PDB file of C-alpha atoms in Angstrom:
ATOM      1  CA  MET L 126      50.280 -38.373  39.345  1.00  0.00           C
ATOM      2  CA  SER L 127      52.562 -40.727  37.419  1.00  0.00           C
ATOM      3  CA  ILE L 128      53.164 -38.031  34.801  1.00  0.00           C
ATOM      4  CA  PHE L 129      54.303 -35.643  37.534  1.00  0.00           C
ATOM      5  CA  LEU L 130      56.690 -38.247  38.978  1.00  0.00           C
ATOM      6  CA  THR L 131      58.061 -38.979  35.520  1.00  0.00           C
ATOM      7  CA  LEU L 132      58.643 -35.270  34.903  1.00  0.00           C
ATOM      8  CA  LEU L 133      60.303 -34.927  38.284  1.00  0.00           C
ATOM      9  CA  MET L 134      62.586 -37.860  37.518  1.00  0.00           C
ATOM     10  CA  LEU L 135      63.496 -36.416  34.100  1.00  0.00           C
ATOM     11  CA  ALA L 136      64.254 -33.049  35.663  1.00  0.00           C
ATOM     12  CA  GLY L 137      66.568 -34.743  38.154  1.00  0.00           C
ATOM     13  CA  LEU L 138      68.361 -36.638  35.409  1.00  0.00           C
ATOM     14  CA  LEU L 139      68.808 -33.480  33.351  1.00  0.00           C
ATOM     15  CA  SER L 140      70.149 -31.654  36.368  1.00  0.00           C
ATOM     16  CA  ARG L 141      72.606 -34.425  37.127  1.00  0.00           C
ATOM     17  CA  GLY L 142      73.709 -34.884  33.525  1.00  0.00           C
ATOM     18  CA  ILE L 143      73.828 -31.282  32.320  1.00  0.00           C
ATOM     19  CA  ALA L 144      73.434 -28.541  34.914  1.00  0.00           C
ATOM     20  CA  ARG L 145      75.826 -29.817  37.579  1.00  0.00           C
ATOM     21  CA  PRO L 146      78.705 -30.539  35.189  1.00  0.00           C
ATOM     22  CA  ILE L 147      78.291 -27.122  33.569  1.00  0.00           C
ATOM     23  CA  ARG L 148      78.404 -25.414  36.987  1.00  0.00           C
ATOM     24  CA  GLU L 149      81.561 -27.376  37.874  1.00  0.00           C
ATOM     25  CA  LEU L 150      83.153 -26.423  34.570  1.00  0.00           C
ATOM     26  CA  THR L 151      82.252 -22.787  35.247  1.00  0.00           C
ATOM     27  CA  ARG L 152      84.046 -22.973  38.596  1.00  0.00           C
ATOM     28  CA  ALA L 153      87.049 -24.598  36.901  1.00  0.00           C
ATOM     29  CA  THR L 154      87.093 -21.765  34.363  1.00  0.00           C
ATOM     30  CA  GLU L 155      87.206 -19.229  37.180  1.00  0.00           C
ATOM     31  CA  ARG L 156      90.082 -21.137  38.814  1.00  0.00           C
ATOM     32  CA  VAL L 157      92.064 -21.227  35.551  1.00  0.00           C
ATOM     33  CA  ALA L 158      91.489 -17.489  35.120  1.00  0.00           C
ATOM     34  CA  SER L 159      92.963 -16.916  38.576  1.00  0.00           C
ATOM     35  CA  GLY L 160      96.030 -19.042  37.750  1.00  0.00           C
ATOM     36  CA  ASP L 161      95.056 -22.295  39.459  1.00  0.00           C
ATOM     37  CA  VAL L 162      95.101 -24.934  36.717  1.00  0.00           C
ATOM     38  CA  ILE L 163      93.229 -27.868  38.222  1.00  0.00           C
ATOM     39  CA  ILE L 164      91.054 -29.564  35.663  1.00  0.00           C
ATOM     40  CA  PRO L 165      88.125 -31.584  36.978  1.00  0.00           C
ATOM     41  CA  GLU L 166      87.274 -34.931  35.457  1.00  0.00           C
ATOM     42  CA  ALA L 167      84.029 -35.083  33.527  1.00  0.00           C
ATOM     43  CA  PRO L 168      81.349 -36.864  35.518  1.00  0.00           C
ATOM     44  CA  VAL L 169      80.396 -40.249  34.100  1.00  0.00           C
ATOM     45  CA  THR L 170      76.744 -39.226  34.349  1.00  0.00           C
ATOM     46  CA  ALA L 171      77.310 -36.241  32.047  1.00  0.00           C
ATOM     47  CA  ALA L 172      76.023 -36.188  28.501  1.00  0.00           C
ATOM     48  CA  ILE L 173      78.480 -37.036  25.741  1.00  0.00           C
ATOM     49  CA  GLU L 174      78.643 -33.417  24.631  1.00  0.00           C
ATOM     50  CA  ILE L 175      79.425 -32.284  28.188  1.00  0.00           C
ATOM     51  CA  ARG L 176      82.257 -34.823  28.468  1.00  0.00           C
ATOM     52  CA  GLU L 177      83.605 -33.583  25.144  1.00  0.00           C
ATOM     53  CA  LEU L 178      83.436 -30.017  26.443  1.00  0.00           C
ATOM     54  CA  TYR L 179      85.445 -31.070  29.510  1.00  0.00           C
ATOM     55  CA  ALA L 180      88.099 -32.655  27.265  1.00  0.00           C
ATOM     56  CA  HIS L 181      88.406 -29.528  25.138  1.00  0.00           C
ATOM     57  CA  PHE L 182      88.546 -27.369  28.257  1.00  0.00           C
ATOM     58  CA  ALA L 183      91.388 -29.496  29.630  1.00  0.00           C
ATOM     59  CA  THR L 184      93.321 -29.099  26.369  1.00  0.00           C
ATOM     60  CA  MET L 185      92.779 -25.345  26.386  1.00  0.00           C
ATOM     61  CA  ALA L 186      93.814 -24.971  30.026  1.00  0.00           C
ATOM     62  CA  ASP L 187      96.961 -27.022  29.413  1.00  0.00           C
ATOM     63  CA  ARG L 188      97.920 -24.828  26.455  1.00  0.00           C
ATOM     64  CA  ILE L 189      97.315 -21.680  28.483  1.00  0.00           C
ATOM     65  CA  ASP L 190      99.491 -23.035  31.293  1.00  0.00           C
ATOM     66  CA  THR L 191     102.248 -24.000  28.837  1.00  0.00           C
ATOM     67  CA  ARG L 192     102.187 -20.540  27.253  1.00  0.00           C
ATOM     68  CA  ALA L 193     102.246 -18.833  30.654  1.00  0.00           C
ATOM     69  CA  ARG L 194     105.281 -20.904  31.717  1.00  0.00           C
ATOM     70  CA  TYR L 195     107.032 -20.065  28.450  1.00  0.00           C
ATOM     71  CA  LEU L 196     106.437 -16.344  28.963  1.00  0.00           C
ATOM     72  CA  ARG L 197     107.656 -16.499  32.593  1.00  0.00           C
ATOM     73  CA  ASP L 198     110.808 -18.363  31.568  1.00  0.00           C
ATOM     74  CA  PHE L 199     111.438 -15.971  28.696  1.00  0.00           C
ATOM     75  CA  ALA L 200     110.995 -12.923  30.934  1.00  0.00           C
ATOM     76  CA  ALA L 201     113.338 -14.407  33.548  1.00  0.00           C
ATOM     77  CA  ALA L 202     115.984 -15.217  30.921  1.00  0.00           C
ATOM     78  CA  LEU L 203     115.700 -11.762  29.373  1.00  0.00           C
ATOM     79  CA  SER L 204     115.937 -10.112  32.771  1.00  0.00           C
ATOM     80  CA  HIS L 205     118.982 -12.205  33.604  1.00  0.00           C
ATOM     81  CA  GLU L 206     120.704 -11.191  30.354  1.00  0.00           C
ATOM     82  CA  PHE L 207     120.160  -7.512  31.111  1.00  0.00           C
ATOM     83  CA  LYS L 208     121.446  -7.855  34.678  1.00  0.00           C
ATOM     84  CA  THR L 209     124.603  -9.809  33.806  1.00  0.00           C
ATOM     85  CA  PRO L 210     126.625  -8.367  30.934  1.00  0.00           C
TER      86      PRO L 210
END
């Protein structure tokens, strides 16, 4: 019985430290793909590798947002130059 409880506790810890943060990061990825750049903070209960993944994801999303703003500004400036001789 104690082995079963130990396994159940380990499964809960793994779920809290790995599965939940990965699901949240998946949802954040979907939001970034749709244009909504809101980066969640890595849970403190997440494994070190998961927190590192969150940090890299935040960097990537920021770069994507910066590039998208640059392209929008460039397109607007180019359009303006064509409209006003």
